[in-house]
mmCIF file with all atom_site columns, C-alpha atoms in Angstrom:
data_model
loop_
_atom_site.group_PDB
_atom_site.id
_atom_site.type_symbol
_atom_site.label_atom_id
_atom_site.label_alt_id
_atom_site.label_comp_id
_atom_site.label_asym_id
_atom_site.label_entity_id
_atom_site.label_seq_id
_atom_site.pdbx_PDB_ins_code
_atom_site.Cartn_x
_atom_site.Cartn_y
_atom_site.Cartn_z
_atom_site.occupancy
_atom_site.B_iso_or_equiv
_atom_site.pdbx_formal_charge
_atom_site.auth_seq_id
_atom_site.auth_comp_id
_atom_site.auth_asym_id
_atom_site.auth_atom_id
_atom_site.pdbx_PDB_model_num
ATOM 1   C CA . GLU A 1 1   ? 0.010   -0.014 -0.165 1.00 0.00 ? 8   GLU A CA 1
ATOM 2   C CA . ALA A 1 2   ? 1.429   3.317  -0.968 1.00 0.00 ? 9   ALA A CA 1
ATOM 3   C CA . GLY A 1 3   ? 2.056   5.882  1.846  1.00 0.00 ? 10  GLY A CA 1
ATOM 4   C CA . VAL A 1 4   ? 1.485   9.564  1.886  1.00 0.00 ? 11  VAL A CA 1
ATOM 5   C CA . THR A 1 5   ? 3.142   11.276 -1.058 1.00 0.00 ? 12  THR A CA 1
ATOM 6   C CA . GLN A 1 6   ? 4.247   14.836 -1.309 1.00 0.00 ? 13  GLN A CA 1
ATOM 7   C CA . SER A 1 7   ? 5.569   16.945 -4.167 1.00 0.00 ? 14  SER A CA 1
ATOM 8   C CA . PRO A 1 8   ? 7.930   18.584 -4.827 1.00 0.00 ? 15  PRO A CA 1
ATOM 9   C CA . THR A 1 9   ? 10.581  17.322 -2.389 1.00 0.00 ? 16  THR A CA 1
ATOM 10  C CA . HIS A 1 10  ? 12.290  20.582 -2.584 1.00 0.00 ? 17  HIS A CA 1
ATOM 11  C CA . LEU A 1 11  ? 11.210  24.191 -3.493 1.00 0.00 ? 18  LEU A CA 1
ATOM 12  C CA . ILE A 1 12  ? 13.183  27.214 -3.844 1.00 0.00 ? 19  ILE A CA 1
ATOM 13  C CA . LYS A 1 13  ? 11.422  30.693 -4.041 1.00 0.00 ? 20  LYS A CA 1
ATOM 14  C CA . THR A 1 14  ? 12.239  34.242 -3.493 1.00 0.00 ? 21  THR A CA 1
ATOM 15  C CA . ARG A 1 15  ? 10.679  36.585 -0.963 1.00 0.00 ? 22  ARG A CA 1
ATOM 16  C CA . GLY A 1 16  ? 7.151   37.820 -2.103 1.00 0.00 ? 23  GLY A CA 1
ATOM 17  C CA . GLN A 1 17  ? 6.382   34.835 -4.296 1.00 0.00 ? 24  GLN A CA 1
ATOM 18  C CA . GLN A 1 18  ? 3.877   32.156 -3.999 1.00 0.00 ? 25  GLN A CA 1
ATOM 19  C CA . ALA A 1 19  ? 4.444   28.491 -3.121 1.00 0.00 ? 26  ALA A CA 1
ATOM 20  C CA . THR A 1 20  ? 2.210   25.535 -3.833 1.00 0.00 ? 27  THR A CA 1
ATOM 21  C CA . LEU A 1 21  ? 2.825   22.217 -2.081 1.00 0.00 ? 28  LEU A CA 1
ATOM 22  C CA . ARG A 1 22  ? 0.836   19.111 -2.889 1.00 0.00 ? 29  ARG A CA 1
ATOM 23  C CA . CYS A 1 23  ? -0.080  16.077 -0.856 1.00 0.00 ? 30  CYS A CA 1
ATOM 24  C CA . SER A 1 24  ? -1.753  12.721 -1.767 1.00 0.00 ? 31  SER A CA 1
ATOM 25  C CA . PRO A 1 25  ? -3.126  10.846 1.249  1.00 0.00 ? 32  PRO A CA 1
ATOM 26  C CA . ILE A 1 26  ? -3.048  7.023  1.775  1.00 0.00 ? 33  ILE A CA 1
ATOM 27  C CA . SER A 1 27  ? -5.890  5.278  -0.198 1.00 0.00 ? 34  SER A CA 1
ATOM 28  C CA . GLY A 1 28  ? -8.967  5.289  2.022  1.00 0.00 ? 35  GLY A CA 1
ATOM 29  C CA . HIS A 1 29  ? -7.998  8.344  4.319  1.00 0.00 ? 36  HIS A CA 1
ATOM 30  C CA . THR A 1 30  ? -10.278 11.329 4.123  1.00 0.00 ? 37  THR A CA 1
ATOM 31  C CA . SER A 1 31  ? -8.459  13.594 6.497  1.00 0.00 ? 38  SER A CA 1
ATOM 32  C CA . VAL A 1 32  ? -5.316  15.502 5.510  1.00 0.00 ? 39  VAL A CA 1
ATOM 33  C CA . TYR A 1 33  ? -3.233  17.678 7.959  1.00 0.00 ? 40  TYR A CA 1
ATOM 34  C CA . TRP A 1 34  ? -0.476  20.067 7.196  1.00 0.00 ? 41  TRP A CA 1
ATOM 35  C CA . TYR A 1 35  ? 2.335   20.957 9.633  1.00 0.00 ? 42  TYR A CA 1
ATOM 36  C CA . GLN A 1 36  ? 5.319   23.287 9.463  1.00 0.00 ? 43  GLN A CA 1
ATOM 37  C CA . GLN A 1 37  ? 8.607   22.070 10.938 1.00 0.00 ? 44  GLN A CA 1
ATOM 38  C CA . ALA A 1 38  ? 10.903  24.991 11.263 1.00 0.00 ? 45  ALA A CA 1
ATOM 39  C CA . LEU A 1 39  ? 14.464  24.648 12.672 1.00 0.00 ? 46  LEU A CA 1
ATOM 40  C CA . GLY A 1 40  ? 14.247  24.569 16.424 1.00 0.00 ? 47  GLY A CA 1
ATOM 41  C CA . LEU A 1 41  ? 10.456  25.093 16.554 1.00 0.00 ? 48  LEU A CA 1
ATOM 42  C CA . GLY A 1 42  ? 9.027   21.556 16.465 1.00 0.00 ? 49  GLY A CA 1
ATOM 43  C CA . LEU A 1 43  ? 5.993   20.673 14.603 1.00 0.00 ? 50  LEU A CA 1
ATOM 44  C CA . GLN A 1 44  ? 3.504   23.525 14.222 1.00 0.00 ? 51  GLN A CA 1
ATOM 45  C CA . PHE A 1 45  ? -0.049  22.576 13.086 1.00 0.00 ? 52  PHE A CA 1
ATOM 46  C CA . LEU A 1 46  ? -1.128  24.467 9.933  1.00 0.00 ? 53  LEU A CA 1
ATOM 47  C CA . LEU A 1 47  ? -4.377  23.030 8.557  1.00 0.00 ? 54  LEU A CA 1
ATOM 48  C CA . TRP A 1 48  ? -6.702  20.197 8.741  1.00 0.00 ? 55  TRP A CA 1
ATOM 49  C CA . TYR A 1 49  ? -9.058  19.103 5.960  1.00 0.00 ? 56  TYR A CA 1
ATOM 50  C CA . ASP A 1 50  ? -11.635 16.253 6.125  1.00 0.00 ? 57  ASP A CA 1
ATOM 51  C CA . GLU A 1 51  ? -14.149 15.475 3.348  1.00 0.00 ? 58  GLU A CA 1
ATOM 52  C CA . GLY A 1 52  ? -13.228 18.606 1.365  1.00 0.00 ? 59  GLY A CA 1
ATOM 53  C CA . GLU A 1 53  ? -13.848 21.044 4.243  1.00 0.00 ? 60  GLU A CA 1
ATOM 54  C CA . GLU A 1 54  ? -11.304 22.991 6.486  1.00 0.00 ? 61  GLU A CA 1
ATOM 55  C CA . ARG A 1 55  ? -11.941 21.568 10.061 1.00 0.00 ? 62  ARG A CA 1
ATOM 56  C CA . ASN A 1 56  ? -9.279  23.336 12.065 1.00 0.00 ? 63  ASN A CA 1
ATOM 57  C CA . ARG A 1 57  ? -6.585  25.903 11.571 1.00 0.00 ? 64  ARG A CA 1
ATOM 58  C CA . GLY A 1 58  ? -3.488  26.591 13.406 1.00 0.00 ? 65  GLY A CA 1
ATOM 59  C CA . ASN A 1 59  ? -1.990  30.011 14.542 1.00 0.00 ? 66  ASN A CA 1
ATOM 60  C CA . PHE A 1 60  ? -0.808  31.113 11.155 1.00 0.00 ? 67  PHE A CA 1
ATOM 61  C CA . PRO A 1 61  ? -1.519  34.096 8.905  1.00 0.00 ? 68  PRO A CA 1
ATOM 62  C CA . PRO A 1 62  ? -4.156  34.000 6.322  1.00 0.00 ? 69  PRO A CA 1
ATOM 63  C CA . ARG A 1 63  ? -1.547  33.940 3.605  1.00 0.00 ? 70  ARG A CA 1
ATOM 64  C CA . PHE A 1 64  ? -1.219  30.217 4.519  1.00 0.00 ? 71  PHE A CA 1
ATOM 65  C CA . SER A 1 65  ? -4.261  28.612 2.753  1.00 0.00 ? 72  SER A CA 1
ATOM 66  C CA . GLY A 1 66  ? -5.160  25.386 1.172  1.00 0.00 ? 73  GLY A CA 1
ATOM 67  C CA . ARG A 1 67  ? -7.910  23.082 -0.129 1.00 0.00 ? 74  ARG A CA 1
ATOM 68  C CA . GLN A 1 68  ? -8.802  19.570 -0.399 1.00 0.00 ? 75  GLN A CA 1
ATOM 69  C CA . PHE A 1 69  ? -10.052 18.006 -3.648 1.00 0.00 ? 76  PHE A CA 1
ATOM 70  C CA . PRO A 1 70  ? -12.631 15.364 -4.221 1.00 0.00 ? 77  PRO A CA 1
ATOM 71  C CA . ASN A 1 71  ? -10.103 12.715 -4.441 1.00 0.00 ? 78  ASN A CA 1
ATOM 72  C CA . TYR A 1 72  ? -8.903  13.810 -0.988 1.00 0.00 ? 79  TYR A CA 1
ATOM 73  C CA . SER A 1 73  ? -5.620  15.070 -2.189 1.00 0.00 ? 80  SER A CA 1
ATOM 74  C CA . SER A 1 74  ? -4.612  18.434 -0.892 1.00 0.00 ? 81  SER A CA 1
ATOM 75  C CA . GLU A 1 75  ? -2.692  21.677 -1.749 1.00 0.00 ? 82  GLU A CA 1
ATOM 76  C CA . LEU A 1 76  ? -1.126  24.091 0.605  1.00 0.00 ? 83  LEU A CA 1
ATOM 77  C CA . ASN A 1 77  ? -0.567  27.613 -0.784 1.00 0.00 ? 84  ASN A CA 1
ATOM 78  C CA . VAL A 1 78  ? 1.633   30.033 0.876  1.00 0.00 ? 85  VAL A CA 1
ATOM 79  C CA . ASN A 1 79  ? 1.432   33.644 -0.563 1.00 0.00 ? 86  ASN A CA 1
ATOM 80  C CA . ALA A 1 80  ? 3.744   36.617 -0.133 1.00 0.00 ? 87  ALA A CA 1
ATOM 81  C CA . LEU A 1 81  ? 6.557   34.338 0.970  1.00 0.00 ? 88  LEU A CA 1
ATOM 82  C CA . GLU A 1 82  ? 8.851   35.563 3.877  1.00 0.00 ? 89  GLU A CA 1
ATOM 83  C CA . LEU A 1 83  ? 12.265  34.364 4.734  1.00 0.00 ? 90  LEU A CA 1
ATOM 84  C CA . GLU A 1 84  ? 10.930  32.773 7.986  1.00 0.00 ? 91  GLU A CA 1
ATOM 85  C CA . ASP A 1 85  ? 8.679   30.517 5.990  1.00 0.00 ? 92  ASP A CA 1
ATOM 86  C CA . SER A 1 86  ? 11.702  28.411 5.144  1.00 0.00 ? 93  SER A CA 1
ATOM 87  C CA . ALA A 1 87  ? 10.835  24.942 6.654  1.00 0.00 ? 94  ALA A CA 1
ATOM 88  C CA . LEU A 1 88  ? 9.955   21.419 6.152  1.00 0.00 ? 95  LEU A CA 1
ATOM 89  C CA . TYR A 1 89  ? 6.283   21.226 5.353  1.00 0.00 ? 96  TYR A CA 1
ATOM 90  C CA . LEU A 1 90  ? 4.769   17.778 6.347  1.00 0.00 ? 97  LEU A CA 1
ATOM 91  C CA . CYS A 1 91  ? 1.540   16.373 5.278  1.00 0.00 ? 98  CYS A CA 1
ATOM 92  C CA . ALA A 1 92  ? -0.324  13.556 7.099  1.00 0.00 ? 99  ALA A CA 1
ATOM 93  C CA . SER A 1 93  ? -3.421  11.576 6.560  1.00 0.00 ? 100 SER A CA 1
ATOM 94  C CA . SER A 1 94  ? -5.775  9.551  8.678  1.00 0.00 ? 101 SER A CA 1
ATOM 95  C CA . ILE A 1 95  ? -9.016  7.544  8.219  1.00 0.00 ? 102 ILE A CA 1
ATOM 96  C CA . SER A 1 96  ? -10.957 10.220 10.204 1.00 0.00 ? 103 SER A CA 1
ATOM 97  C CA . GLN A 1 97  ? -10.740 12.122 13.224 1.00 0.00 ? 104 GLN A CA 1
ATOM 98  C CA . GLY A 1 98  ? -10.442 11.212 16.939 1.00 0.00 ? 105 GLY A CA 1
ATOM 99  C CA . TRP A 1 99  ? -7.835  8.535  17.898 1.00 0.00 ? 106 TRP A CA 1
ATOM 100 C CA . GLU A 1 100 ? -7.065  7.615  14.412 1.00 0.00 ? 107 GLU A CA 1
ATOM 101 C CA . THR A 1 101 ? -3.242  7.553  13.760 1.00 0.00 ? 108 THR A CA 1
ATOM 102 C CA . GLN A 1 102 ? -1.821  10.240 11.449 1.00 0.00 ? 109 GLN A CA 1
ATOM 103 C CA . TYR A 1 103 ? 0.474   8.912  8.879  1.00 0.00 ? 110 TYR A CA 1
ATOM 104 C CA . PHE A 1 104 ? 3.202   11.328 7.509  1.00 0.00 ? 111 PHE A CA 1
ATOM 105 C CA . GLY A 1 105 ? 4.682   11.922 4.225  1.00 0.00 ? 112 GLY A CA 1
ATOM 106 C CA . PRO A 1 106 ? 8.299   12.593 3.597  1.00 0.00 ? 113 PRO A CA 1
ATOM 107 C CA . GLY A 1 107 ? 7.841   16.454 3.478  1.00 0.00 ? 114 GLY A CA 1
ATOM 108 C CA . THR A 1 108 ? 8.471   19.322 1.104  1.00 0.00 ? 115 THR A CA 1
ATOM 109 C CA . ARG A 1 109 ? 11.502  21.340 1.949  1.00 0.00 ? 116 ARG A CA 1
ATOM 110 C CA . LEU A 1 110 ? 10.812  25.120 1.079  1.00 0.00 ? 117 LEU A CA 1
ATOM 111 C CA . LEU A 1 111 ? 13.582  27.564 0.847  1.00 0.00 ? 118 LEU A CA 1
ATOM 112 C CA . VAL A 1 112 ? 12.882  31.230 0.696  1.00 0.00 ? 119 VAL A CA 1
ATOM 113 C CA . LEU A 1 113 ? 15.682  33.485 -0.496 1.00 0.00 ? 120 LEU A CA 1
ATOM 114 C CA . ALA B 2 1   ? -5.273  24.561 25.820 1.00 0.00 ? 28  ALA B CA 1
ATOM 115 C CA . GLN B 2 2   ? -3.512  21.188 25.472 1.00 0.00 ? 29  GLN B CA 1
ATOM 116 C CA . SER B 2 3   ? 0.328   21.005 25.457 1.00 0.00 ? 30  SER B CA 1
ATOM 117 C CA . VAL B 2 4   ? 3.149   18.461 25.533 1.00 0.00 ? 31  VAL B CA 1
ATOM 118 C CA . ALA B 2 5   ? 6.385   18.784 27.418 1.00 0.00 ? 32  ALA B CA 1
ATOM 119 C CA . GLN B 2 6   ? 9.500   16.971 26.530 1.00 0.00 ? 33  GLN B CA 1
ATOM 120 C CA . PRO B 2 7   ? 11.883  18.213 29.215 1.00 0.00 ? 34  PRO B CA 1
ATOM 121 C CA . GLU B 2 8   ? 15.141  17.006 27.624 1.00 0.00 ? 35  GLU B CA 1
ATOM 122 C CA . ASP B 2 9   ? 16.674  18.153 24.456 1.00 0.00 ? 36  ASP B CA 1
ATOM 123 C CA . GLN B 2 10  ? 18.881  15.169 24.123 1.00 0.00 ? 37  GLN B CA 1
ATOM 124 C CA . VAL B 2 11  ? 19.242  11.643 25.560 1.00 0.00 ? 38  VAL B CA 1
ATOM 125 C CA . ASN B 2 12  ? 22.418  9.821  25.374 1.00 0.00 ? 39  ASN B CA 1
ATOM 126 C CA . VAL B 2 13  ? 22.718  6.084  26.088 1.00 0.00 ? 40  VAL B CA 1
ATOM 127 C CA . ALA B 2 14  ? 25.139  3.274  25.194 1.00 0.00 ? 41  ALA B CA 1
ATOM 128 C CA . GLU B 2 15  ? 24.163  0.493  22.888 1.00 0.00 ? 42  GLU B CA 1
ATOM 129 C CA . GLY B 2 16  ? 22.581  -2.425 24.764 1.00 0.00 ? 43  GLY B CA 1
ATOM 130 C CA . ASN B 2 17  ? 21.506  -0.193 27.667 1.00 0.00 ? 44  ASN B CA 1
ATOM 131 C CA . PRO B 2 18  ? 17.821  0.540  28.355 1.00 0.00 ? 45  PRO B CA 1
ATOM 132 C CA . LEU B 2 19  ? 16.490  3.868  27.217 1.00 0.00 ? 46  LEU B CA 1
ATOM 133 C CA . THR B 2 20  ? 13.749  6.220  28.372 1.00 0.00 ? 47  THR B CA 1
ATOM 134 C CA . VAL B 2 21  ? 12.367  9.212  26.469 1.00 0.00 ? 48  VAL B CA 1
ATOM 135 C CA . LYS B 2 22  ? 10.325  11.483 28.718 1.00 0.00 ? 49  LYS B CA 1
ATOM 136 C CA . CYS B 2 23  ? 6.858   12.980 27.890 1.00 0.00 ? 50  CYS B CA 1
ATOM 137 C CA . THR B 2 24  ? 4.344   14.757 30.081 1.00 0.00 ? 51  THR B CA 1
ATOM 138 C CA . TYR B 2 25  ? 1.145   16.325 28.820 1.00 0.00 ? 52  TYR B CA 1
ATOM 139 C CA . SER B 2 26  ? -1.619  18.721 29.680 1.00 0.00 ? 53  SER B CA 1
ATOM 140 C CA . VAL B 2 27  ? -5.108  18.255 28.288 1.00 0.00 ? 54  VAL B CA 1
ATOM 141 C CA . SER B 2 28  ? -8.749  18.607 29.429 1.00 0.00 ? 55  SER B CA 1
ATOM 142 C CA . GLY B 2 29  ? -10.070 15.258 30.184 1.00 0.00 ? 56  GLY B CA 1
ATOM 143 C CA . ASN B 2 30  ? -8.691  12.065 29.027 1.00 0.00 ? 57  ASN B CA 1
ATOM 144 C CA . PRO B 2 31  ? -6.084  11.907 26.274 1.00 0.00 ? 58  PRO B CA 1
ATOM 145 C CA . TYR B 2 32  ? -5.065  10.106 23.114 1.00 0.00 ? 59  TYR B CA 1
ATOM 146 C CA . LEU B 2 33  ? -1.276  9.786  23.122 1.00 0.00 ? 60  LEU B CA 1
ATOM 147 C CA . PHE B 2 34  ? 1.160   9.102  20.416 1.00 0.00 ? 61  PHE B CA 1
ATOM 148 C CA . TRP B 2 35  ? 4.872   8.686  19.899 1.00 0.00 ? 62  TRP B CA 1
ATOM 149 C CA . TYR B 2 36  ? 6.540   9.329  16.514 1.00 0.00 ? 63  TYR B CA 1
ATOM 150 C CA . VAL B 2 37  ? 10.169  8.992  15.353 1.00 0.00 ? 64  VAL B CA 1
ATOM 151 C CA . GLN B 2 38  ? 11.912  11.084 12.622 1.00 0.00 ? 65  GLN B CA 1
ATOM 152 C CA . TYR B 2 39  ? 15.055  10.193 11.045 1.00 0.00 ? 66  TYR B CA 1
ATOM 153 C CA . PRO B 2 40  ? 17.251  12.870 9.411  1.00 0.00 ? 67  PRO B CA 1
ATOM 154 C CA . ASN B 2 41  ? 15.551  14.454 6.252  1.00 0.00 ? 68  ASN B CA 1
ATOM 155 C CA . ARG B 2 42  ? 12.519  12.185 6.611  1.00 0.00 ? 69  ARG B CA 1
ATOM 156 C CA . GLY B 2 43  ? 8.886   12.500 7.622  1.00 0.00 ? 70  GLY B CA 1
ATOM 157 C CA . LEU B 2 44  ? 7.601   11.211 10.870 1.00 0.00 ? 71  LEU B CA 1
ATOM 158 C CA . GLN B 2 45  ? 7.055   7.456  11.478 1.00 0.00 ? 72  GLN B CA 1
ATOM 159 C CA . PHE B 2 46  ? 4.494   6.299  13.853 1.00 0.00 ? 73  PHE B CA 1
ATOM 160 C CA . LEU B 2 47  ? 5.680   4.190  16.804 1.00 0.00 ? 74  LEU B CA 1
ATOM 161 C CA . LEU B 2 48  ? 2.721   3.493  19.172 1.00 0.00 ? 75  LEU B CA 1
ATOM 162 C CA . LYS B 2 49  ? -0.408  5.053  20.602 1.00 0.00 ? 76  LYS B CA 1
ATOM 163 C CA . TYR B 2 50  ? -2.549  4.973  23.780 1.00 0.00 ? 77  TYR B CA 1
ATOM 164 C CA . ILE B 2 51  ? -6.272  5.095  23.402 1.00 0.00 ? 78  ILE B CA 1
ATOM 165 C CA . THR B 2 52  ? -7.643  3.170  26.472 1.00 0.00 ? 79  THR B CA 1
ATOM 166 C CA . GLY B 2 53  ? -7.279  0.101  28.328 1.00 0.00 ? 80  GLY B CA 1
ATOM 167 C CA . ASP B 2 54  ? -3.891  -1.303 29.328 1.00 0.00 ? 81  ASP B CA 1
ATOM 168 C CA . ASN B 2 55  ? -1.580  1.432  30.410 1.00 0.00 ? 82  ASN B CA 1
ATOM 169 C CA . LEU B 2 56  ? 1.546   -0.356 28.874 1.00 0.00 ? 83  LEU B CA 1
ATOM 170 C CA . VAL B 2 57  ? 1.524   0.007  25.149 1.00 0.00 ? 84  VAL B CA 1
ATOM 171 C CA . LYS B 2 58  ? 3.765   -1.990 22.845 1.00 0.00 ? 85  LYS B CA 1
ATOM 172 C CA . GLY B 2 59  ? 4.755   -0.515 19.503 1.00 0.00 ? 86  GLY B CA 1
ATOM 173 C CA . SER B 2 60  ? 7.136   -0.968 16.592 1.00 0.00 ? 87  SER B CA 1
ATOM 174 C CA . TYR B 2 61  ? 10.968  -1.706 16.738 1.00 0.00 ? 88  TYR B CA 1
ATOM 175 C CA . GLY B 2 62  ? 10.767  -3.064 20.352 1.00 0.00 ? 89  GLY B CA 1
ATOM 176 C CA . PHE B 2 63  ? 9.585   0.341  21.730 1.00 0.00 ? 90  PHE B CA 1
ATOM 177 C CA . GLU B 2 64  ? 6.941   0.648  24.551 1.00 0.00 ? 91  GLU B CA 1
ATOM 178 C CA . ALA B 2 65  ? 5.343   3.264  26.532 1.00 0.00 ? 92  ALA B CA 1
ATOM 179 C CA . GLU B 2 66  ? 3.563   3.534  29.798 1.00 0.00 ? 93  GLU B CA 1
ATOM 180 C CA . PHE B 2 67  ? 0.561   5.770  30.405 1.00 0.00 ? 94  PHE B CA 1
ATOM 181 C CA . ASN B 2 68  ? 0.455   7.203  33.899 1.00 0.00 ? 95  ASN B CA 1
ATOM 182 C CA . LYS B 2 69  ? -2.711  9.315  34.394 1.00 0.00 ? 96  LYS B CA 1
ATOM 183 C CA . SER B 2 70  ? -1.873  10.581 37.926 1.00 0.00 ? 97  SER B CA 1
ATOM 184 C CA . GLN B 2 71  ? 1.510   11.913 36.699 1.00 0.00 ? 98  GLN B CA 1
ATOM 185 C CA . THR B 2 72  ? 0.183   12.929 33.256 1.00 0.00 ? 99  THR B CA 1
ATOM 186 C CA . SER B 2 73  ? 3.055   11.100 31.574 1.00 0.00 ? 100 SER B CA 1
ATOM 187 C CA . PHE B 2 74  ? 3.746   8.788  28.667 1.00 0.00 ? 101 PHE B CA 1
ATOM 188 C CA . HIS B 2 75  ? 7.343   7.889  28.740 1.00 0.00 ? 102 HIS B CA 1
ATOM 189 C CA . LEU B 2 76  ? 8.820   5.851  25.742 1.00 0.00 ? 103 LEU B CA 1
ATOM 190 C CA . LYS B 2 77  ? 10.987  2.947  26.693 1.00 0.00 ? 104 LYS B CA 1
ATOM 191 C CA . LYS B 2 78  ? 13.125  0.298  25.154 1.00 0.00 ? 105 LYS B CA 1
ATOM 192 C CA . PRO B 2 79  ? 15.030  -2.436 27.063 1.00 0.00 ? 106 PRO B CA 1
ATOM 193 C CA . SER B 2 80  ? 18.023  -2.474 24.822 1.00 0.00 ? 107 SER B CA 1
ATOM 194 C CA . ALA B 2 81  ? 19.071  0.470  22.650 1.00 0.00 ? 108 ALA B CA 1
ATOM 195 C CA . LEU B 2 82  ? 20.415  0.021  19.165 1.00 0.00 ? 109 LEU B CA 1
ATOM 196 C CA . VAL B 2 83  ? 22.794  2.576  17.408 1.00 0.00 ? 110 VAL B CA 1
ATOM 197 C CA . SER B 2 84  ? 19.924  2.641  14.612 1.00 0.00 ? 111 SER B CA 1
ATOM 198 C CA . ASP B 2 85  ? 17.570  4.035  17.250 1.00 0.00 ? 112 ASP B CA 1
ATOM 199 C CA . SER B 2 86  ? 19.337  7.255  17.076 1.00 0.00 ? 113 SER B CA 1
ATOM 200 C CA . ALA B 2 87  ? 16.687  9.910  15.715 1.00 0.00 ? 114 ALA B CA 1
ATOM 201 C CA . LEU B 2 88  ? 14.302  12.629 16.879 1.00 0.00 ? 115 LEU B CA 1
ATOM 202 C CA . TYR B 2 89  ? 11.354  11.451 18.928 1.00 0.00 ? 116 TYR B CA 1
ATOM 203 C CA . PHE B 2 90  ? 8.117   13.238 19.186 1.00 0.00 ? 117 PHE B CA 1
ATOM 204 C CA . CYS B 2 91  ? 5.280   12.828 21.742 1.00 0.00 ? 118 CYS B CA 1
ATOM 205 C CA . ALA B 2 92  ? 1.785   14.137 20.843 1.00 0.00 ? 119 ALA B CA 1
ATOM 206 C CA . VAL B 2 93  ? -1.463  14.366 22.447 1.00 0.00 ? 120 VAL B CA 1
ATOM 207 C CA . ARG B 2 94  ? -5.086  14.851 21.450 1.00 0.00 ? 121 ARG B CA 1
ATOM 208 C CA . ALA B 2 95  ? -8.023  15.497 23.781 1.00 0.00 ? 122 ALA B CA 1
ATOM 209 C CA . ARG B 2 96  ? -10.737 12.803 23.663 1.00 0.00 ? 123 ARG B CA 1
ATOM 210 C CA . ARG B 2 97  ? -13.579 15.139 24.512 1.00 0.00 ? 124 ARG B CA 1
ATOM 211 C CA . ALA B 2 98  ? -12.484 18.195 22.694 1.00 0.00 ? 125 ALA B CA 1
ATOM 212 C CA . GLY B 2 99  ? -15.022 17.861 19.969 1.00 0.00 ? 126 GLY B CA 1
ATOM 213 C CA . ALA B 2 100 ? -14.950 16.878 16.354 1.00 0.00 ? 127 ALA B CA 1
ATOM 214 C CA . ASN B 2 101 ? -12.335 19.428 15.389 1.00 0.00 ? 128 ASN B CA 1
ATOM 215 C CA . SER B 2 102 ? -9.616  18.891 18.005 1.00 0.00 ? 129 SER B CA 1
ATOM 216 C CA . LYS B 2 103 ? -6.007  18.810 16.717 1.00 0.00 ? 130 LYS B CA 1
ATOM 217 C CA . LEU B 2 104 ? -2.955  16.806 17.541 1.00 0.00 ? 131 LEU B CA 1
ATOM 218 C CA . THR B 2 105 ? -0.374  18.803 19.671 1.00 0.00 ? 132 THR B CA 1
ATOM 219 C CA . PHE B 2 106 ? 3.330   17.751 19.507 1.00 0.00 ? 133 PHE B CA 1
ATOM 220 C CA . GLY B 2 107 ? 6.088   18.400 21.794 1.00 0.00 ? 134 GLY B CA 1
ATOM 221 C CA . LYS B 2 108 ? 9.382   19.945 20.542 1.00 0.00 ? 135 LYS B CA 1
ATOM 222 C CA . GLY B 2 109 ? 11.081  16.584 20.041 1.00 0.00 ? 136 GLY B CA 1
ATOM 223 C CA . ILE B 2 110 ? 13.930  14.820 21.854 1.00 0.00 ? 137 ILE B CA 1
ATOM 224 C CA . THR B 2 111 ? 17.089  13.821 20.106 1.00 0.00 ? 138 THR B CA 1
ATOM 225 C CA . LEU B 2 112 ? 18.110  10.335 21.130 1.00 0.00 ? 139 LEU B CA 1
ATOM 226 C CA . SER B 2 113 ? 21.879  9.438  20.494 1.00 0.00 ? 140 SER B CA 1
ATOM 227 C CA . VAL B 2 114 ? 22.913  5.856  20.987 1.00 0.00 ? 141 VAL B CA 1
ATOM 228 C CA . ARG B 2 115 ? 26.666  5.392  21.069 1.00 0.00 ? 142 ARG B CA 1
ATOM 229 C CA . PRO B 2 116 ? 28.232  2.069  20.050 1.00 0.00 ? 143 PRO B CA 1
#
């Protein structure tokens, strides 16, 4: 069974540009979660989508947004990139909410110059 | 608000010795508790979780964790450490009764270093 996949693996942008990150969940999983892992800051929760709707949002500015498609894949968009947006962005998926385990993808490393 | 404390930045053990990676949590009501491991330049891998029932949970790669409600702890343990266990370990908590939109909160992570 294929795991969570993310693309691209690496992304280099300049300040002010927009970045789009993509995630495909494990087959059968309807929930997709996005996390930011910046150096020294641990995992910070960004967004949670389930059945196409945004269920919860972390403490990030509105320029971080996303969506979930009918096939449950998801996009994370970061507008007006800032240098401090440089981080590893991790996507996870689960069957549903509650105690279901989140399974993580390998991440997209975003570098903002 | 829920939170996870991983009080040490790094744990150092010798190969073959037992290891403990500590985690305490704060949550309203009963928790769901998880441990994940992250190897360099990789995503997180699930190790084990506590939902209900037996306080001792066994997981992947010989790891186990003990849920202690009175001490609000969920320490990760392994009887005999391997060099290949060297990685970054994350504890996470989710409130059981926080409603349909509760989120998983991670600790800052602990680096485990196992020397040969």
